[in-house]
mmCIF file of C-alpha atoms in Angstrom:
data_model
loop_
_atom_site.group_PDB
_atom_site.id
_atom_site.type_symbol
_atom_site.label_atom_id
_atom_site.label_comp_id
_atom_site.label_asym_id
_atom_site.label_seq_id
_atom_site.Cartn_x
_atom_site.Cartn_y
_atom_site.Cartn_z
ATOM 1 C CA MET A 95 44.822 -3.402 17.546
ATOM 2 C CA ALA A 96 45.908 -6.937 16.550
ATOM 3 C CA THR A 97 43.114 -9.193 17.775
ATOM 4 C CA SER A 98 43.221 -12.191 15.517
ATOM 5 C CA ASN A 99 44.056 -14.572 18.444
ATOM 6 C CA LEU A 100 42.479 -12.545 21.202
ATOM 7 C CA THR A 101 38.874 -12.420 22.320
ATOM 8 C CA VAL A 102 38.179 -8.945 23.557
ATOM 9 C CA VAL A 103 35.359 -8.672 26.173
ATOM 10 C CA ASP A 104 34.041 -5.308 27.177
ATOM 11 C CA ILE A 105 32.791 -5.776 30.770
ATOM 12 C CA HIS A 106 31.736 -2.158 31.388
ATOM 13 C CA THR A 107 29.430 -0.794 28.746
ATOM 14 C CA HIS A 108 25.964 0.701 29.249
ATOM 15 C CA MET A 109 22.640 1.123 27.545
ATOM 16 C CA TYR A 110 19.309 2.680 28.318
ATOM 17 C CA PRO A 111 16.493 0.508 26.895
ATOM 18 C CA PRO A 112 13.600 2.398 25.351
ATOM 19 C CA GLN A 113 11.242 1.653 28.237
ATOM 20 C CA TYR A 114 13.750 3.077 30.691
ATOM 21 C CA ILE A 115 14.157 6.261 28.647
ATOM 22 C CA LYS A 116 10.342 6.694 28.775
ATOM 23 C CA ILE A 117 10.482 6.533 32.501
ATOM 24 C CA LEU A 118 13.089 9.239 32.769
ATOM 25 C CA GLU A 119 11.236 11.368 30.298
ATOM 26 C CA SER A 120 8.160 11.286 32.455
ATOM 27 C CA ARG A 121 9.921 12.525 35.627
ATOM 28 C CA ALA A 122 10.014 16.026 37.009
ATOM 29 C CA THR A 123 12.865 15.512 39.384
ATOM 30 C CA ILE A 124 16.455 14.199 38.927
ATOM 31 C CA PRO A 125 17.099 11.743 37.433
ATOM 32 C CA LEU A 126 15.260 12.787 34.259
ATOM 33 C CA ILE A 127 15.413 13.505 30.655
ATOM 34 C CA ARG A 128 14.358 16.936 29.544
ATOM 35 C CA LYS A 129 14.190 18.910 26.358
ATOM 36 C CA PHE A 130 15.261 22.595 26.258
ATOM 37 C CA PRO A 131 14.786 25.101 23.528
ATOM 38 C CA GLN A 132 18.415 26.087 23.958
ATOM 39 C CA ALA A 133 19.679 22.518 23.371
ATOM 40 C CA PRO A 134 19.376 20.643 20.033
ATOM 41 C CA GLU A 135 18.984 17.227 21.736
ATOM 42 C CA PRO A 136 17.228 15.913 24.829
ATOM 43 C CA LEU A 137 19.540 16.051 27.903
ATOM 44 C CA LEU A 138 20.150 13.314 30.375
ATOM 45 C CA ILE A 139 20.415 14.784 33.916
ATOM 46 C CA LEU A 140 21.521 12.331 36.532
ATOM 47 C CA LEU A 141 23.563 14.006 39.229
ATOM 48 C CA GLU A 142 22.191 16.011 42.181
ATOM 49 C CA ALA A 143 25.144 18.397 41.582
ATOM 50 C CA GLU A 144 23.321 19.476 38.426
ATOM 51 C CA LEU A 145 20.179 20.530 40.277
ATOM 52 C CA GLY A 146 21.269 24.231 40.510
ATOM 53 C CA ASP A 147 21.889 24.496 36.733
ATOM 54 C CA LEU A 148 18.687 22.676 36.019
ATOM 55 C CA GLU A 149 16.699 25.237 37.930
ATOM 56 C CA LYS A 150 18.522 28.132 36.171
ATOM 57 C CA ALA A 151 17.845 26.637 32.760
ATOM 58 C CA ILE A 152 14.126 26.156 33.558
ATOM 59 C CA ASP A 153 13.780 29.815 34.631
ATOM 60 C CA ASP A 154 16.089 31.341 32.099
ATOM 61 C CA PRO A 155 15.898 30.150 28.390
ATOM 62 C CA SER A 156 19.304 31.714 27.797
ATOM 63 C CA ALA A 157 21.100 29.748 30.552
ATOM 64 C CA LYS A 158 23.072 26.720 29.564
ATOM 65 C CA PRO A 159 21.233 23.535 30.723
ATOM 66 C CA PRO A 160 22.967 20.811 32.548
ATOM 67 C CA GLY A 161 23.393 17.155 31.587
ATOM 68 C CA ARG A 162 24.688 15.326 28.556
ATOM 69 C CA PRO A 163 23.101 14.929 25.135
ATOM 70 C CA LEU A 164 21.042 11.763 24.938
ATOM 71 C CA THR A 165 22.480 10.558 21.655
ATOM 72 C CA SER A 166 21.172 7.378 19.982
ATOM 73 C CA HIS A 167 24.297 5.631 21.349
ATOM 74 C CA PHE A 168 22.509 5.268 24.718
ATOM 75 C CA ALA A 169 19.694 3.161 23.260
ATOM 76 C CA SER A 170 20.511 1.885 19.887
ATOM 77 C CA LEU A 171 21.547 -1.796 19.755
ATOM 78 C CA ASP A 172 22.737 -1.353 16.169
ATOM 79 C CA GLN A 173 25.120 1.362 17.228
ATOM 80 C CA LYS A 174 26.368 -0.670 20.175
ATOM 81 C CA ILE A 175 27.310 -3.454 17.740
ATOM 82 C CA HIS A 176 28.820 -0.952 15.359
ATOM 83 C CA PHE A 177 30.942 0.424 18.106
ATOM 84 C CA MET A 178 32.145 -3.089 18.998
ATOM 85 C CA ASP A 179 32.929 -3.829 15.385
ATOM 86 C CA THR A 180 34.810 -0.554 14.971
ATOM 87 C CA HIS A 181 37.028 -1.222 17.926
ATOM 88 C CA HIS A 182 37.407 -5.010 17.438
ATOM 89 C CA ILE A 183 35.429 -5.896 20.580
ATOM 90 C CA ASN A 184 34.133 -9.451 20.307
ATOM 91 C CA ILE A 185 31.751 -9.623 23.348
ATOM 92 C CA SER A 186 30.049 -6.882 25.502
ATOM 93 C CA VAL A 187 28.402 -7.337 28.775
ATOM 94 C CA ILE A 188 25.798 -4.545 28.698
ATOM 95 C CA SER A 189 24.222 -3.044 31.801
ATOM 96 C CA LEU A 190 21.770 -0.332 32.662
ATOM 97 C CA ALA A 191 23.584 2.866 33.645
ATOM 98 C CA ASN A 192 23.018 4.762 36.879
ATOM 99 C CA PRO A 193 20.756 5.403 38.658
ATOM 100 C CA TRP A 194 19.205 1.971 37.722
ATOM 101 C CA LEU A 195 15.900 1.581 39.554
ATOM 102 C CA ASP A 196 16.842 3.196 42.848
ATOM 103 C CA PHE A 197 14.210 5.894 42.303
ATOM 104 C CA VAL A 198 11.258 3.675 41.267
ATOM 105 C CA ASN A 199 8.303 3.257 43.711
ATOM 106 C CA ALA A 200 8.257 0.103 45.691
ATOM 107 C CA SER A 201 4.934 -0.987 44.309
ATOM 108 C CA ASP A 202 6.168 -0.696 40.688
ATOM 109 C CA ALA A 203 9.886 -1.755 41.076
ATOM 110 C CA GLY A 204 9.390 -5.522 40.696
ATOM 111 C CA ASP A 205 7.467 -5.280 37.509
ATOM 112 C CA VAL A 206 9.756 -2.575 36.022
ATOM 113 C CA ALA A 207 12.885 -4.665 36.860
ATOM 114 C CA LYS A 208 11.387 -7.741 35.199
ATOM 115 C CA SER A 209 10.486 -5.802 32.088
ATOM 116 C CA VAL A 210 13.897 -4.092 31.861
ATOM 117 C CA ASN A 211 15.749 -7.358 32.359
ATOM 118 C CA ASN A 212 13.611 -9.150 29.795
ATOM 119 C CA GLU A 213 14.360 -6.267 27.366
ATOM 120 C CA PHE A 214 18.052 -6.671 27.842
ATOM 121 C CA SER A 215 17.795 -10.486 27.446
ATOM 122 C CA ASP A 216 15.946 -10.001 24.170
ATOM 123 C CA MET A 217 18.687 -7.621 23.020
ATOM 124 C CA CYS A 218 21.283 -10.196 23.703
ATOM 125 C CA GLY A 219 19.297 -12.927 21.953
ATOM 126 C CA LYS A 220 19.382 -10.845 18.766
ATOM 127 C CA HIS A 221 23.198 -11.064 18.790
ATOM 128 C CA HIS A 222 23.798 -14.476 20.299
ATOM 129 C CA GLY A 223 27.328 -15.002 21.596
ATOM 130 C CA ARG A 224 28.226 -11.282 21.268
ATOM 131 C CA LEU A 225 26.115 -9.751 24.044
ATOM 132 C CA PHE A 226 25.447 -10.658 27.628
ATOM 133 C CA PHE A 227 24.122 -8.460 30.351
ATOM 134 C CA PHE A 228 24.159 -7.559 34.086
ATOM 135 C CA GLY A 229 20.564 -7.378 35.280
ATOM 136 C CA THR A 230 19.079 -4.676 37.568
ATOM 137 C CA LEU A 231 17.301 -5.231 40.858
ATOM 138 C CA PRO A 232 14.205 -3.641 42.225
ATOM 139 C CA LEU A 233 15.921 -2.416 45.431
ATOM 140 C CA THR A 234 13.029 -0.377 46.633
ATOM 141 C CA ALA A 235 10.742 -3.425 46.649
ATOM 142 C CA PRO A 236 10.082 -5.914 49.468
ATOM 143 C CA LEU A 237 12.523 -8.670 50.163
ATOM 144 C CA GLU A 238 10.342 -11.383 48.600
ATOM 145 C CA THR A 239 10.132 -9.318 45.406
ATOM 146 C CA LEU A 240 13.900 -8.818 45.352
ATOM 147 C CA LEU A 241 14.520 -12.623 45.814
ATOM 148 C CA ALA A 242 12.031 -13.374 43.083
ATOM 149 C CA SER A 243 13.901 -10.956 40.800
ATOM 150 C CA ILE A 244 17.185 -12.683 41.471
ATOM 151 C CA SER A 245 15.469 -16.109 40.670
ATOM 152 C CA HIS A 246 14.189 -14.658 37.496
ATOM 153 C CA LEU A 247 17.616 -13.385 36.440
ATOM 154 C CA LYS A 248 19.176 -16.778 37.254
ATOM 155 C CA ASP A 249 16.967 -18.277 34.561
ATOM 156 C CA LEU A 250 17.784 -15.826 31.834
ATOM 157 C CA LYS A 251 20.278 -17.248 29.409
ATOM 158 C CA TYR A 252 22.402 -14.219 28.862
ATOM 159 C CA CYS A 253 22.470 -12.823 32.399
ATOM 160 C CA ARG A 254 25.858 -12.947 34.161
ATOM 161 C CA GLY A 255 25.236 -10.813 37.235
ATOM 162 C CA VAL A 256 23.616 -7.670 38.488
ATOM 163 C CA ILE A 257 24.672 -4.028 38.448
ATOM 164 C CA LEU A 258 24.343 -2.419 41.850
ATOM 165 C CA GLY A 259 24.804 1.103 43.253
ATOM 166 C CA THR A 260 26.335 1.917 46.625
ATOM 167 C CA SER A 261 23.064 2.926 48.389
ATOM 168 C CA GLY A 262 21.793 -0.610 48.515
ATOM 169 C CA LEU A 263 18.467 -0.547 50.150
ATOM 170 C CA GLY A 264 19.095 3.103 51.088
ATOM 171 C CA LYS A 265 21.455 2.565 53.991
ATOM 172 C CA GLY A 266 24.651 1.509 52.191
ATOM 173 C CA LEU A 267 26.132 -1.903 51.388
ATOM 174 C CA ASP A 268 26.975 -2.639 54.999
ATOM 175 C CA ASP A 269 23.259 -2.787 55.830
ATOM 176 C CA PRO A 270 22.478 -6.209 57.537
ATOM 177 C CA HIS A 271 19.279 -6.395 55.551
ATOM 178 C CA LEU A 272 21.312 -6.896 52.392
ATOM 179 C CA ILE A 273 22.856 -10.198 53.606
ATOM 180 C CA PRO A 274 20.030 -12.334 52.334
ATOM 181 C CA ILE A 275 20.272 -10.687 49.010
ATOM 182 C CA PHE A 276 24.047 -11.116 48.810
ATOM 183 C CA LYS A 277 23.638 -14.753 49.741
ATOM 184 C CA ALA A 278 20.919 -15.248 47.042
ATOM 185 C CA LEU A 279 23.178 -13.633 44.473
ATOM 186 C CA ALA A 280 26.111 -15.845 45.474
ATOM 187 C CA ALA A 281 23.979 -18.959 45.362
ATOM 188 C CA ALA A 282 22.668 -18.002 41.913
ATOM 189 C CA ASN A 283 26.366 -17.484 40.767
ATOM 190 C CA LEU A 284 25.492 -13.955 39.822
ATOM 191 C CA THR A 285 28.463 -11.474 40.150
ATOM 192 C CA ILE A 286 27.768 -7.944 41.461
ATOM 193 C CA PHE A 287 28.988 -5.190 39.237
ATOM 194 C CA LEU A 288 29.366 -2.275 41.650
ATOM 195 C CA HIS A 289 29.016 1.112 40.037
ATOM 196 C CA PRO A 290 28.956 4.610 41.682
ATOM 197 C CA HIS A 291 26.326 7.238 41.216
ATOM 198 C CA TYR A 292 25.712 9.310 44.320
ATOM 199 C CA GLY A 293 29.263 10.654 44.737
ATOM 200 C CA LEU A 294 29.909 12.885 47.750
ATOM 201 C CA PRO A 295 27.786 15.750 49.216
ATOM 202 C CA ASN A 296 27.841 18.793 46.946
ATOM 203 C CA ASP A 297 29.286 21.064 49.584
ATOM 204 C CA VAL A 298 32.496 19.054 49.598
ATOM 205 C CA TRP A 299 33.431 20.627 46.365
ATOM 206 C CA GLY A 300 33.389 24.240 47.660
ATOM 207 C CA PRO A 301 31.679 27.411 46.487
ATOM 208 C CA ARG A 302 33.450 27.637 43.156
ATOM 209 C CA ALA A 303 32.524 24.024 42.111
ATOM 210 C CA GLY A 304 30.127 25.380 39.364
ATOM 211 C CA GLU A 305 33.097 26.824 37.510
ATOM 212 C CA TYR A 306 34.666 23.275 37.019
ATOM 213 C CA GLY A 307 31.955 21.494 35.140
ATOM 214 C CA HIS A 308 31.484 17.915 36.368
ATOM 215 C CA VAL A 309 35.167 17.235 36.891
ATOM 216 C CA LEU A 310 35.135 17.110 40.698
ATOM 217 C CA PRO A 311 32.075 14.825 41.239
ATOM 218 C CA LEU A 312 33.059 12.544 38.404
ATOM 219 C CA ALA A 313 36.824 12.372 38.797
ATOM 220 C CA LEU A 314 36.891 12.262 42.582
ATOM 221 C CA GLY A 315 33.331 11.756 43.925
ATOM 222 C CA PHE A 316 32.744 8.502 41.976
ATOM 223 C CA PRO A 317 35.985 6.773 42.947
ATOM 224 C CA MET A 318 35.666 7.766 46.605
ATOM 225 C CA GLU A 319 32.030 6.609 46.646
ATOM 226 C CA THR A 320 33.140 3.128 45.542
ATOM 227 C CA THR A 321 36.055 3.095 47.935
ATOM 228 C CA ILE A 322 33.912 4.061 50.918
ATOM 229 C CA ALA A 323 31.184 1.488 50.017
ATOM 230 C CA VAL A 324 33.518 -1.451 49.776
ATOM 231 C CA ALA A 325 35.414 -0.424 52.890
ATOM 232 C CA ARG A 326 32.187 -0.408 54.833
ATOM 233 C CA MET A 327 31.318 -3.865 53.521
ATOM 234 C CA TYR A 328 34.702 -5.024 54.670
ATOM 235 C CA LEU A 329 34.509 -3.514 58.183
ATOM 236 C CA ALA A 330 30.961 -5.005 58.609
ATOM 237 C CA GLY A 331 32.240 -8.417 57.852
ATOM 238 C CA VAL A 332 30.092 -8.860 54.732
ATOM 239 C CA PHE A 333 32.777 -10.674 52.717
ATOM 240 C CA ASP A 334 33.261 -13.194 55.562
ATOM 241 C CA GLN A 335 29.549 -13.799 55.948
ATOM 242 C CA VAL A 336 29.126 -14.416 52.201
ATOM 243 C CA ARG A 337 32.434 -16.050 51.162
ATOM 244 C CA ASP A 338 30.995 -16.998 47.711
ATOM 245 C CA LEU A 339 30.122 -13.402 46.925
ATOM 246 C CA ARG A 340 31.917 -12.062 43.882
ATOM 247 C CA MET A 341 32.156 -8.362 42.972
ATOM 248 C CA LEU A 342 33.446 -6.517 39.950
ATOM 249 C CA LEU A 343 34.258 -2.937 40.909
ATOM 250 C CA ALA A 344 33.911 -0.140 38.318
ATOM 251 C CA HIS A 345 36.728 2.242 37.560
ATOM 252 C CA SER A 346 39.399 -0.105 38.930
ATOM 253 C CA GLY A 347 37.820 -0.070 42.412
ATOM 254 C CA GLY A 348 37.905 3.704 42.861
ATOM 255 C CA THR A 349 40.906 4.377 45.165
ATOM 256 C CA LEU A 350 41.009 1.031 46.826
ATOM 257 C CA PRO A 351 44.217 -0.221 45.130
ATOM 258 C CA PHE A 352 46.022 2.977 46.394
ATOM 259 C CA LEU A 353 44.333 3.039 49.868
ATOM 260 C CA ALA A 354 44.097 -0.602 50.905
ATOM 261 C CA GLY A 355 47.310 -0.265 52.911
ATOM 262 C CA ARG A 356 46.211 2.788 54.730
ATOM 263 C CA ILE A 357 42.863 1.183 55.464
ATOM 264 C CA GLU A 358 44.670 -1.791 56.903
ATOM 265 C CA SER A 359 46.917 0.396 59.037
ATOM 266 C CA CYS A 360 43.953 2.359 60.449
ATOM 267 C CA ILE A 361 42.223 -0.915 61.305
ATOM 268 C CA PHE A 362 45.241 -2.350 62.969
ATOM 269 C CA HIS A 363 45.810 0.731 65.075
ATOM 270 C CA ASP A 364 42.228 1.534 65.917
ATOM 271 C CA GLY A 365 41.673 1.325 69.769
ATOM 272 C CA GLN A 366 37.959 0.552 69.487
ATOM 273 C CA LEU A 367 38.439 -2.355 67.094
ATOM 274 C CA VAL A 368 41.458 -3.686 69.149
ATOM 275 C CA ARG A 369 39.318 -3.642 72.322
ATOM 276 C CA GLU A 370 36.451 -5.382 70.572
ATOM 277 C CA GLY A 371 38.765 -8.163 69.443
ATOM 278 C CA LYS A 372 38.280 -7.474 65.807
ATOM 279 C CA VAL A 373 41.963 -7.219 64.907
ATOM 280 C CA GLY A 374 42.964 -10.818 65.544
ATOM 281 C CA GLY A 375 45.617 -12.760 63.813
ATOM 282 C CA ASN A 376 43.202 -14.848 61.757
ATOM 283 C CA ARG A 377 41.512 -11.768 60.234
ATOM 284 C CA ARG A 378 41.241 -11.664 56.487
ATOM 285 C CA THR A 379 42.843 -8.404 55.339
ATOM 286 C CA VAL A 380 41.548 -5.977 52.754
ATOM 287 C CA TRP A 381 44.337 -7.341 50.422
ATOM 288 C CA ASP A 382 42.894 -10.904 50.924
ATOM 289 C CA VAL A 383 39.409 -9.832 49.911
ATOM 290 C CA LEU A 384 40.738 -7.955 46.902
ATOM 291 C CA LYS A 385 42.509 -11.062 45.663
ATOM 292 C CA GLU A 386 39.865 -13.588 46.522
ATOM 293 C CA GLN A 387 36.346 -12.071 46.001
ATOM 294 C CA VAL A 388 36.954 -8.923 43.923
ATOM 295 C CA TYR A 389 37.478 -8.168 40.282
ATOM 296 C CA LEU A 390 38.507 -4.800 38.919
ATOM 297 C CA ASP A 391 37.697 -3.285 35.548
ATOM 298 C CA ALA A 392 40.395 -1.400 33.673
ATOM 299 C CA VAL A 393 38.548 1.906 33.249
ATOM 300 C CA ILE A 394 41.216 3.944 34.986
ATOM 301 C CA TYR A 395 42.823 5.990 32.166
ATOM 302 C CA SER A 396 46.447 5.740 33.195
ATOM 303 C CA GLU A 397 49.250 3.177 33.319
ATOM 304 C CA VAL A 398 49.949 4.069 36.983
ATOM 305 C CA GLY A 399 46.375 3.185 37.777
ATOM 306 C CA LEU A 400 46.488 -0.031 35.885
ATOM 307 C CA LYS A 401 49.656 -1.128 37.636
ATOM 308 C CA ALA A 402 48.084 -0.380 41.033
ATOM 309 C CA ALA A 403 44.993 -2.426 40.074
ATOM 310 C CA VAL A 404 47.154 -5.343 38.949
ATOM 311 C CA ASP A 405 49.175 -5.239 42.189
ATOM 312 C CA ALA A 406 46.021 -5.012 44.362
ATOM 313 C CA SER A 407 43.862 -7.737 42.758
ATOM 314 C CA GLY A 408 46.092 -9.619 40.270
ATOM 315 C CA SER A 409 46.391 -9.397 36.413
ATOM 316 C CA ASP A 410 43.920 -12.369 36.137
ATOM 317 C CA ARG A 411 41.240 -10.312 37.894
ATOM 318 C CA LEU A 412 41.563 -7.145 35.853
ATOM 319 C CA MET A 413 38.962 -6.786 33.106
ATOM 320 C CA PHE A 414 38.787 -4.596 29.967
ATOM 321 C CA GLY A 415 36.106 -1.968 29.788
ATOM 322 C CA THR A 416 35.179 1.050 27.765
ATOM 323 C CA ASP A 417 32.341 2.780 29.764
ATOM 324 C CA HIS A 418 30.769 3.378 26.422
ATOM 325 C CA PRO A 419 28.837 5.654 25.641
ATOM 326 C CA PHE A 420 29.817 7.797 28.673
ATOM 327 C CA PHE A 421 33.527 7.849 28.359
ATOM 328 C CA PRO A 422 35.306 8.996 26.274
ATOM 329 C CA PRO A 423 32.936 11.381 24.567
ATOM 330 C CA ILE A 424 32.247 10.372 21.020
ATOM 331 C CA THR A 425 33.366 13.444 19.077
ATOM 332 C CA SER A 426 34.286 12.259 15.652
ATOM 333 C CA ASP A 427 31.370 10.077 14.649
ATOM 334 C CA GLU A 428 28.077 9.121 16.215
ATOM 335 C CA GLN A 429 28.368 5.643 14.756
ATOM 336 C CA GLY A 430 31.468 4.755 16.976
ATOM 337 C CA HIS A 431 34.605 5.907 15.212
ATOM 338 C CA GLY A 432 35.842 7.735 18.341
ATOM 339 C CA LYS A 433 38.677 6.087 20.253
ATOM 340 C CA ALA A 434 37.702 3.392 22.713
ATOM 341 C CA SER A 435 39.072 3.726 26.171
ATOM 342 C CA VAL A 436 40.693 1.255 28.488
#
């Protein structure tokens, strides 16, 4: 890769700080980190789809446990920088990977968020100019704690936004109770990096899903989760209520670049929305929102997907990302000599 005159910024790259790993190690329910005698490394188990395999592995030491090996790539700052150097990445915006703090008790969430965000800020300070971060919010905490967390993030030198899952406060991103939070983020000039985690209900995948590894929930569940979340925000008028809100959508916005036209058609022809006067001539379309308030990362793995993302949101709104250390799997060298993904 010739990068002499090009600054490469990886907008989608994750880390689990040591404190966060300790939290996951202490848990008995998903999400968790667990050691098995049949696995050489601790395993990171995040998805509800893995619950059945987890129970089998606990009961039967010969059963293959679920999850992915928790390699040092997930927590080592030195290895993150080495990965960047290997692949000629000048700047990375690191963020906590799913499921963030969605599972933390309300009484603890504010303090945990502050500690994790400070830990990220300290990491960035050790590599000034090369690392920035998306903070994490204590979404289970009361509103005043959430707003205080946003104020804290605004004052952190290396923070550029927040990473957010699709459940919001537990009822999705079209929940009216999120509007004050969205307004506070917009006022603080903090971009939302929207990332999936919950996927779709397990029974969607059918009785043979266990034979297919994690392909169905990751390849299809994650993109549809993002698509549904943003469509709900649009239908609820969130983007019109908070015009300064800016969002970066993981994995090129799920299937939004492909389905925006169909969403528009369904809105235009929906009898209920027409009767309620919600399909007027001054309505901002999904296309308008994609080009005005949304950025997409380029973690889509195909030229077809990249072209769709460019057409939907614009080439100036498409950002490079690797999803390191999750994708692609590092197979050739734990220090980062595997191929980076776009």
